[in-house]
Each structure stands twice: as structure tokens, then as C-alpha cells.
Amino acid sequence: MIGNVILLQNITPYKELDFAKTNFIATISHELKTPLSSIQLSVELLGKKQLGTLNEEQISLVESIKEDATRLLKITGELLNLSQLESGAIELSVAPCTPYEIVQYAIEANQKMASQKNIHLNIHLPENLPEVMADKDRTAWVLSNLISNAIRYSYDNSIVEIKVQQINNNFQFSVQDFGIGIAPQYINKIFDRYFRIPGNRNEGTGLGLSICKEFMEAQGGSIHVISDFGSGSTFWFILPVVNTNI
Ligand code: ADP
């Protein structure tokens, strides 16, 4: 033992590059959102035949443009969320809201995809629930993302159970599917950015669950999963009930 060698490396250029990358992603995804939304709207109008009747081939082309525009909007939305999380630009607005608004948004956003696979969304939502302390939009996004995954990773003609339960001072929002399930060796990785289970044939970015986790943790909640490989998975998140006694 003659001595110790300490190596110091200046990481400023890497940090600057990382910052530039985050900014670049944010700008691109933001700039893409507006034209994509307008493509989606125009195609929607075309499909409604207000501008003339379409033949079968044209209808199927319009349908596939619509689906692609929706897919692209989903990806740009995820990239925008990611870059905002990375740059710390995200501002949560946590306030009392009803669990009904959150569930309603998430169901509406996924109803069409569910019907396409003939999947029934079974909703268990007790009446007269108190308010939940949450960022309504972000929480609705998280629930919608879990439902969308449940549908995408389910077989056709099945059921997805969506449940809201009050457990003491918390709400538990859960989404259970009876689909392909997750092998035990991947269960701790699925919340990592860009992680996708090898062999996954569905389209996707591997970003959805990591954003869900960050949105939940940023508002003091938590997100969990259990899965039975081959039989299905249950994802749930926990948020506090608004305390009316204060
Ligand atoms: P992706 O866009 O790939 O679906 P996510 O972050 O939402 O990204 O999910 C990460 C990975 O976890 C997915 O690629 C998929 O392999 C797996 N996964 C997520 N939800 C489910 C589910 N309900 N059933 C089975 N596998 C799932």
C-alpha cells in the first residue's frame, strides 16, 4: 500500500448535454402535440361523413390514420410528462376532488379500446365516498394508463375489474386484469424508465408505469403490483382521503 488514488471527473458537460436532451424532448413533444391533435380532429370529421360519403377502403384508411394519430399523441404525451418530471418543471395541484371524476375520465379514455377487444370494464365504485386529496388530472392519467395496460395485456373477450375502496384514511384505486401476467423476475423492473418485458409484442415506450410511479410519489401516494404469471395482474395506488375533521 503506497497510497490512494482519487480520480475526479468534471461531469458538467454531461449534465449540460442531459439538460439539452430534456429540453429538446420537451420542445419536440410539445410542438408535435398541436398538429397531431388537429390531424386527429380532421380525420374524425372525415369519418363522420359530413364532407361526403366514403367507400369502404377510404373508411378503413381513415380508421387507421385515426389510430396512428392517437398512438402518436400517447407517445408525445408520455415524452412531455417525462421531460417535465426530469427538469423538475412539473407543478402538481393537489386538492380535494371526488374519486368519481377520476374514474369517469379514465373509463371514457379507454372504453373504445376495451370494446375493440370485447373486454368488459367492471366498475366497483361505492356511493357517497368522501373526497380524495389528489392532483385530479395526473391521477386520472395514472388510472387511465393502468386501465389501458390492463386492456392491452389482456386476451380478447375478458374482463378488467376497476375498484375504488376506502381503507381507513386512504383510498385504494385498483385495476385487475386476467391477461398474460408478469413473470416474477420482471416484477421489480416494470416501474423503471424504458423497461419493457422481453418478447412483449404490444407497441409501447416502457415509460407509462415509470411516469405513474413518479406522479404518485410526487403527491405522497404509492403504487403497487401483484401478478400471477399467465393468469393476470393487479395494479393499485393509494392516496389519502380528505380529512374533514380538521
Ligand atoms: P409500455 O408502453 O411498454 O406498456 P409501461 O411502462 O406501461 O410501458 O409498462 C412496462 C412493461 O410492463 C410493459 O412493456 C409490459 O411488458 C409490462 N406490463 C405493464 N402492465 C402490464 C399488465 N397489466 N400485464 C402484463 N404486463 C404488463
mmCIF file of C-alpha atoms and ligand atoms in Angstrom:
data_model
loop_
_atom_site.group_PDB
_atom_site.id
_atom_site.type_symbol
_atom_site.label_atom_id
_atom_site.label_comp_id
_atom_site.label_asym_id
_atom_site.label_seq_id
_atom_site.Cartn_x
_atom_site.Cartn_y
_atom_site.Cartn_z
ATOM 1 C CA MET A 1 0.000 0.000 0.000
ATOM 2 C CA ILE A 2 1.689 3.175 -1.195
ATOM 3 C CA GLY A 3 -1.274 5.454 -1.140
ATOM 4 C CA ASN A 4 -4.745 6.110 -2.552
ATOM 5 C CA VAL A 5 -5.552 7.492 -5.967
ATOM 6 C CA ILE A 6 -8.574 9.734 -6.171
ATOM 7 C CA LEU A 7 -9.880 10.429 -9.634
ATOM 8 C CA LEU A 8 -12.128 13.427 -10.092
ATOM 9 C CA GLN A 9 -14.036 13.882 -13.304
ATOM 10 C CA ASN A 10 -15.806 17.037 -14.300
ATOM 11 C CA ILE A 11 -19.326 15.958 -15.262
ATOM 12 C CA THR A 12 -20.585 19.448 -16.130
ATOM 13 C CA PRO A 13 -20.558 18.772 -19.904
ATOM 14 C CA TYR A 14 -22.622 15.584 -19.353
ATOM 15 C CA LYS A 15 -25.074 17.469 -17.146
ATOM 16 C CA GLU A 16 -25.367 20.159 -19.811
ATOM 17 C CA LEU A 17 -25.953 17.554 -22.505
ATOM 18 C CA ASP A 18 -28.566 15.838 -20.338
ATOM 19 C CA PHE A 19 -30.291 19.174 -19.776
ATOM 20 C CA ALA A 20 -30.196 19.923 -23.508
ATOM 21 C CA LYS A 21 -31.686 16.479 -24.230
ATOM 22 C CA THR A 22 -34.520 17.019 -21.741
ATOM 23 C CA ASN A 23 -35.245 20.433 -23.252
ATOM 24 C CA PHE A 24 -35.134 19.013 -26.754
ATOM 25 C CA ILE A 25 -37.595 16.238 -25.872
ATOM 26 C CA ALA A 26 -39.903 18.739 -24.184
ATOM 27 C CA THR A 27 -39.872 21.104 -27.182
ATOM 28 C CA ILE A 28 -40.368 18.386 -29.782
ATOM 29 C CA SER A 29 -43.197 16.673 -27.949
ATOM 30 C CA HIS A 30 -44.886 19.992 -27.243
ATOM 31 C CA GLU A 31 -44.578 21.125 -30.875
ATOM 32 C CA LEU A 32 -45.902 17.793 -32.174
ATOM 33 C CA LYS A 33 -48.975 17.821 -29.972
ATOM 34 C CA THR A 34 -50.856 20.616 -31.735
ATOM 35 C CA PRO A 35 -50.572 19.366 -35.352
ATOM 36 C CA LEU A 36 -51.285 15.816 -34.205
ATOM 37 C CA SER A 37 -54.432 16.900 -32.397
ATOM 38 C CA SER A 38 -55.549 18.746 -35.489
ATOM 39 C CA ILE A 39 -54.908 15.667 -37.676
ATOM 40 C CA GLN A 40 -56.985 13.652 -35.226
ATOM 41 C CA LEU A 41 -59.832 16.184 -35.366
ATOM 42 C CA SER A 42 -59.818 16.404 -39.163
ATOM 43 C CA VAL A 43 -59.824 12.648 -39.525
ATOM 44 C CA GLU A 44 -62.664 12.449 -37.001
ATOM 45 C CA LEU A 45 -64.664 14.827 -39.225
ATOM 46 C CA LEU A 46 -63.873 12.822 -42.351
ATOM 47 C CA GLY A 47 -65.065 9.675 -40.594
ATOM 48 C CA LYS A 48 -68.383 11.327 -39.694
ATOM 49 C CA LYS A 49 -69.154 11.620 -43.404
ATOM 50 C CA GLN A 50 -70.149 15.301 -43.060
ATOM 51 C CA LEU A 51 -67.906 16.043 -46.009
ATOM 52 C CA GLY A 52 -69.329 13.287 -48.204
ATOM 53 C CA THR A 53 -69.689 9.538 -48.047
ATOM 54 C CA LEU A 54 -66.625 7.375 -48.047
ATOM 55 C CA ASN A 55 -66.237 3.998 -49.670
ATOM 56 C CA GLU A 56 -65.127 1.009 -47.607
ATOM 57 C CA GLU A 57 -61.470 1.333 -48.483
ATOM 58 C CA GLN A 58 -61.485 5.035 -47.565
ATOM 59 C CA ILE A 59 -63.232 4.280 -44.265
ATOM 60 C CA SER A 60 -60.568 1.762 -43.337
ATOM 61 C CA LEU A 61 -57.793 4.222 -44.287
ATOM 62 C CA VAL A 62 -59.407 6.940 -42.168
ATOM 63 C CA GLU A 63 -59.681 4.477 -39.270
ATOM 64 C CA SER A 64 -56.011 3.592 -39.440
ATOM 65 C CA ILE A 65 -54.949 7.286 -39.633
ATOM 66 C CA LYS A 66 -57.109 7.901 -36.572
ATOM 67 C CA GLU A 67 -55.475 5.047 -34.660
ATOM 68 C CA ASP A 68 -51.966 6.147 -35.614
ATOM 69 C CA ALA A 69 -52.665 9.751 -34.605
ATOM 70 C CA THR A 70 -53.962 8.544 -31.226
ATOM 71 C CA ARG A 71 -50.875 6.376 -30.755
ATOM 72 C CA LEU A 72 -48.549 9.267 -31.631
ATOM 73 C CA LEU A 73 -50.398 11.575 -29.252
ATOM 74 C CA LYS A 74 -49.966 8.997 -26.482
ATOM 75 C CA ILE A 75 -46.223 8.813 -27.123
ATOM 76 C CA THR A 76 -45.781 12.603 -27.257
ATOM 77 C CA GLY A 77 -47.842 12.919 -24.056
ATOM 78 C CA GLU A 78 -45.572 10.408 -22.298
ATOM 79 C CA LEU A 79 -42.403 12.140 -23.536
ATOM 80 C CA LEU A 80 -43.721 15.505 -22.409
ATOM 81 C CA ASN A 81 -44.547 14.134 -18.955
ATOM 82 C CA LEU A 82 -41.125 12.527 -18.737
ATOM 83 C CA SER A 83 -39.235 15.677 -19.689
ATOM 84 C CA GLN A 84 -41.276 17.765 -17.254
ATOM 85 C CA LEU A 85 -40.511 15.259 -14.495
ATOM 86 C CA GLU A 86 -36.803 15.277 -15.377
ATOM 87 C CA SER A 87 -36.488 19.029 -15.450
ATOM 88 C CA GLY A 88 -38.494 19.428 -12.261
ATOM 89 C CA ALA A 89 -40.913 21.629 -14.200
ATOM 90 C CA ILE A 90 -43.907 19.666 -13.078
ATOM 91 C CA GLU A 91 -46.243 21.506 -10.791
ATOM 92 C CA LEU A 92 -48.770 19.309 -9.096
ATOM 93 C CA SER A 93 -52.002 20.841 -7.974
ATOM 94 C CA VAL A 94 -53.108 18.619 -5.137
ATOM 95 C CA ALA A 95 -56.593 19.499 -3.906
ATOM 96 C CA PRO A 96 -59.770 17.751 -2.752
ATOM 97 C CA CYS A 97 -61.645 16.126 -5.650
ATOM 98 C CA THR A 98 -64.097 13.271 -5.991
ATOM 99 C CA PRO A 99 -62.984 9.745 -6.905
ATOM 100 C CA TYR A 100 -65.903 9.723 -9.395
ATOM 101 C CA GLU A 101 -64.330 12.396 -11.643
ATOM 102 C CA ILE A 102 -61.061 10.468 -11.727
ATOM 103 C CA VAL A 103 -62.729 7.163 -12.567
ATOM 104 C CA GLN A 104 -65.029 8.712 -15.155
ATOM 105 C CA TYR A 105 -62.174 10.292 -17.101
ATOM 106 C CA ALA A 106 -60.150 7.065 -17.054
ATOM 107 C CA ILE A 107 -63.087 4.925 -18.185
ATOM 108 C CA GLU A 108 -64.068 7.270 -21.011
ATOM 109 C CA ALA A 109 -60.494 7.362 -22.293
ATOM 110 C CA ASN A 110 -60.379 3.566 -22.565
ATOM 111 C CA GLN A 111 -63.904 2.491 -23.424
ATOM 112 C CA LYS A 112 -63.246 2.354 -27.137
ATOM 113 C CA MET A 113 -60.113 0.229 -26.874
ATOM 114 C CA ALA A 114 -61.959 -2.099 -24.496
ATOM 115 C CA SER A 115 -64.853 -2.566 -26.950
ATOM 116 C CA GLN A 116 -62.424 -3.274 -29.790
ATOM 117 C CA LYS A 117 -61.120 -6.280 -27.815
ATOM 118 C CA ASN A 118 -64.567 -7.085 -26.424
ATOM 119 C CA ILE A 119 -63.296 -6.506 -22.902
ATOM 120 C CA HIS A 120 -65.833 -5.570 -20.258
ATOM 121 C CA LEU A 121 -64.782 -2.868 -17.792
ATOM 122 C CA ASN A 122 -66.358 -3.879 -14.479
ATOM 123 C CA ILE A 123 -66.546 -0.847 -12.200
ATOM 124 C CA HIS A 124 -66.897 -1.123 -8.414
ATOM 125 C CA LEU A 125 -67.413 2.373 -7.097
ATOM 126 C CA PRO A 126 -69.340 2.707 -3.808
ATOM 127 C CA GLU A 127 -71.741 5.635 -3.492
ATOM 128 C CA ASN A 128 -71.200 8.599 -1.180
ATOM 129 C CA LEU A 129 -67.424 8.310 -0.997
ATOM 130 C CA PRO A 130 -65.620 11.249 0.634
ATOM 131 C CA GLU A 131 -63.206 13.357 -1.401
ATOM 132 C CA VAL A 132 -59.674 12.289 -2.202
ATOM 133 C CA MET A 133 -56.620 14.528 -1.842
ATOM 134 C CA ALA A 134 -55.071 14.363 -5.301
ATOM 135 C CA ASP A 135 -53.886 16.106 -8.418
ATOM 136 C CA LYS A 136 -57.029 15.258 -10.359
ATOM 137 C CA ASP A 137 -55.593 15.323 -13.886
ATOM 138 C CA ARG A 138 -52.393 13.431 -13.084
ATOM 139 C CA THR A 139 -54.271 10.826 -11.033
ATOM 140 C CA ALA A 140 -56.821 10.342 -13.802
ATOM 141 C CA TRP A 141 -53.890 9.923 -16.205
ATOM 142 C CA VAL A 142 -52.366 7.256 -13.933
ATOM 143 C CA LEU A 143 -55.635 5.331 -13.612
ATOM 144 C CA SER A 144 -56.216 5.609 -17.347
ATOM 145 C CA ASN A 145 -52.722 4.298 -18.016
ATOM 146 C CA LEU A 146 -53.266 1.293 -15.724
ATOM 147 C CA ILE A 147 -56.585 0.512 -17.422
ATOM 148 C CA SER A 148 -55.020 0.891 -20.856
ATOM 149 C CA ASN A 149 -52.235 -1.556 -19.877
ATOM 150 C CA ALA A 150 -54.784 -3.971 -18.407
ATOM 151 C CA ILE A 151 -56.654 -3.963 -21.734
ATOM 152 C CA ARG A 152 -53.516 -4.177 -23.890
ATOM 153 C CA TYR A 153 -52.089 -7.099 -21.919
ATOM 154 C CA SER A 154 -55.427 -8.987 -21.682
ATOM 155 C CA TYR A 155 -56.817 -11.536 -24.081
ATOM 156 C CA ASP A 156 -59.876 -10.676 -26.145
ATOM 157 C CA ASN A 157 -63.310 -11.273 -24.590
ATOM 158 C CA SER A 158 -62.241 -10.861 -20.988
ATOM 159 C CA ILE A 159 -62.887 -8.602 -18.031
ATOM 160 C CA VAL A 160 -60.982 -5.793 -16.338
ATOM 161 C CA GLU A 161 -62.036 -5.008 -12.758
ATOM 162 C CA ILE A 162 -61.720 -1.384 -11.653
ATOM 163 C CA LYS A 163 -62.271 -0.875 -7.954
ATOM 164 C CA VAL A 164 -62.216 2.098 -5.585
ATOM 165 C CA GLN A 165 -62.181 1.250 -1.880
ATOM 166 C CA GLN A 166 -61.819 3.370 1.201
ATOM 167 C CA ILE A 167 -59.478 1.690 3.661
ATOM 168 C CA ASN A 168 -59.278 3.751 6.868
ATOM 169 C CA ASN A 169 -57.822 7.127 5.893
ATOM 170 C CA ASN A 170 -56.829 6.091 2.395
ATOM 171 C CA PHE A 171 -58.326 5.344 -0.960
ATOM 172 C CA GLN A 172 -57.201 2.344 -2.933
ATOM 173 C CA PHE A 173 -57.770 2.546 -6.699
ATOM 174 C CA SER A 174 -57.141 -0.871 -8.240
ATOM 175 C CA VAL A 175 -57.147 -2.339 -11.737
ATOM 176 C CA GLN A 176 -57.187 -6.108 -12.117
ATOM 177 C CA ASP A 177 -56.800 -7.985 -15.387
ATOM 178 C CA PHE A 178 -56.876 -11.661 -16.294
ATOM 179 C CA GLY A 179 -54.300 -11.347 -19.039
ATOM 180 C CA ILE A 180 -50.764 -12.509 -19.679
ATOM 181 C CA GLY A 181 -49.408 -11.601 -16.218
ATOM 182 C CA ILE A 182 -45.828 -10.713 -15.335
ATOM 183 C CA ALA A 183 -43.054 -13.224 -14.635
ATOM 184 C CA PRO A 184 -41.591 -12.815 -11.093
ATOM 185 C CA GLN A 185 -38.108 -11.851 -12.362
ATOM 186 C CA TYR A 186 -39.531 -8.711 -14.029
ATOM 187 C CA ILE A 187 -41.928 -7.524 -11.347
ATOM 188 C CA ASN A 188 -39.385 -5.150 -9.749
ATOM 189 C CA LYS A 189 -38.318 -3.719 -13.090
ATOM 190 C CA ILE A 190 -41.571 -2.710 -14.721
ATOM 191 C CA PHE A 191 -41.602 0.703 -12.992
ATOM 192 C CA ASP A 192 -38.165 1.544 -14.451
ATOM 193 C CA ARG A 193 -37.973 4.008 -17.330
ATOM 194 C CA TYR A 194 -37.999 2.419 -20.788
ATOM 195 C CA PHE A 195 -38.242 -1.093 -19.338
ATOM 196 C CA ARG A 196 -40.393 -3.452 -21.386
ATOM 197 C CA ILE A 197 -40.654 -7.173 -20.710
ATOM 198 C CA PRO A 198 -38.598 -9.025 -23.340
ATOM 199 C CA GLY A 199 -40.778 -10.572 -26.018
ATOM 200 C CA ASN A 200 -43.574 -8.008 -25.485
ATOM 201 C CA ARG A 201 -45.314 -7.761 -28.853
ATOM 202 C CA ASN A 202 -47.545 -4.800 -27.971
ATOM 203 C CA GLU A 203 -46.469 -1.371 -29.087
ATOM 204 C CA GLY A 204 -45.259 0.938 -26.320
ATOM 205 C CA THR A 205 -42.465 3.041 -24.906
ATOM 206 C CA GLY A 206 -41.880 1.462 -21.490
ATOM 207 C CA LEU A 207 -42.494 4.909 -19.972
ATOM 208 C CA GLY A 208 -46.093 4.711 -18.757
ATOM 209 C CA LEU A 209 -45.546 2.904 -15.448
ATOM 210 C CA SER A 210 -42.437 4.905 -14.532
ATOM 211 C CA ILE A 211 -44.418 8.118 -15.009
ATOM 212 C CA CYS A 212 -47.309 6.640 -12.971
ATOM 213 C CA LYS A 213 -44.894 5.920 -10.119
ATOM 214 C CA GLU A 214 -43.393 9.407 -10.184
ATOM 215 C CA PHE A 215 -46.815 11.085 -10.343
ATOM 216 C CA MET A 216 -47.989 9.028 -7.380
ATOM 217 C CA GLU A 217 -44.904 9.558 -5.240
ATOM 218 C CA ALA A 218 -44.833 13.288 -6.032
ATOM 219 C CA GLN A 219 -48.262 13.644 -4.414
ATOM 220 C CA GLY A 220 -47.429 11.479 -1.392
ATOM 221 C CA GLY A 221 -49.144 8.352 -2.724
ATOM 222 C CA SER A 222 -47.753 4.970 -3.691
ATOM 223 C CA ILE A 223 -48.262 2.418 -6.455
ATOM 224 C CA HIS A 224 -48.060 -1.377 -6.241
ATOM 225 C CA VAL A 225 -48.485 -4.542 -8.262
ATOM 226 C CA ILE A 226 -49.024 -8.238 -7.755
ATOM 227 C CA SER A 227 -49.109 -10.654 -10.620
ATOM 228 C CA ASP A 228 -49.668 -14.286 -11.355
ATOM 229 C CA PHE A 229 -47.690 -15.101 -14.498
ATOM 230 C CA GLY A 230 -50.113 -16.459 -17.094
ATOM 231 C CA SER A 231 -53.266 -15.514 -15.149
ATOM 232 C CA GLY A 232 -53.232 -11.749 -14.752
ATOM 233 C CA SER A 233 -52.106 -8.787 -12.700
ATOM 234 C CA THR A 234 -53.478 -6.260 -10.232
ATOM 235 C CA PHE A 235 -52.061 -2.739 -10.052
ATOM 236 C CA TRP A 236 -53.231 -0.345 -7.357
ATOM 237 C CA PHE A 237 -52.402 3.042 -5.978
ATOM 238 C CA ILE A 238 -53.089 4.634 -2.622
ATOM 239 C CA LEU A 239 -53.995 8.257 -1.920
ATOM 240 C CA PRO A 240 -55.282 9.920 1.252
ATOM 241 C CA VAL A 241 -58.940 10.641 1.982
ATOM 242 C CA VAL A 242 -59.590 14.332 2.604
ATOM 243 C CA ASN A 243 -59.805 14.783 6.351
ATOM 244 C CA THR A 244 -62.949 16.777 7.097
ATOM 245 C CA ASN A 245 -62.340 16.848 10.861
ATOM 246 C CA ILE A 246 -59.607 19.480 10.662
HETATM 247 P P1 ADP B 1 -45.477 0.020 -22.224
HETATM 248 O O1 ADP B 1 -45.667 1.245 -23.037
HETATM 249 O O2 ADP B 1 -44.394 -0.865 -22.748
HETATM 250 O O3 ADP B 1 -46.734 -0.726 -21.938
HETATM 251 P P2 ADP B 1 -45.335 0.526 -19.344
HETATM 252 O O4 ADP B 1 -44.335 1.341 -18.570
HETATM 253 O O5 ADP B 1 -46.768 0.894 -19.197
HETATM 254 O O6 ADP B 1 -44.856 0.567 -20.838
HETATM 255 O O7 ADP B 1 -45.170 -0.982 -18.880
HETATM 256 C C1 ADP B 1 -43.864 -1.569 -18.803
HETATM 257 C C2 ADP B 1 -43.944 -3.047 -19.139
HETATM 258 O O8 ADP B 1 -44.642 -3.750 -18.088
HETATM 259 C C3 ADP B 1 -44.733 -3.341 -20.406
HETATM 260 O O9 ADP B 1 -43.906 -3.266 -21.541
HETATM 261 C C4 ADP B 1 -45.260 -4.744 -20.162
HETATM 262 O O10 ADP B 1 -44.274 -5.679 -20.552
HETATM 263 C C5 ADP B 1 -45.421 -4.804 -18.646
HETATM 264 N N1 ADP B 1 -46.846 -4.584 -18.214
HETATM 265 C C6 ADP B 1 -47.411 -3.420 -17.839
HETATM 266 N N2 ADP B 1 -48.692 -3.601 -17.483
HETATM 267 C C7 ADP B 1 -48.948 -4.926 -17.643
HETATM 268 C C8 ADP B 1 -50.109 -5.753 -17.426
HETATM 269 N N3 ADP B 1 -51.273 -5.247 -16.970
HETATM 270 N N4 ADP B 1 -49.997 -7.082 -17.686
HETATM 271 C C9 ADP B 1 -48.824 -7.614 -18.118
HETATM 272 N N5 ADP B 1 -47.706 -6.886 -18.342
HETATM 273 C C10 ADP B 1 -47.757 -5.568 -18.114
#
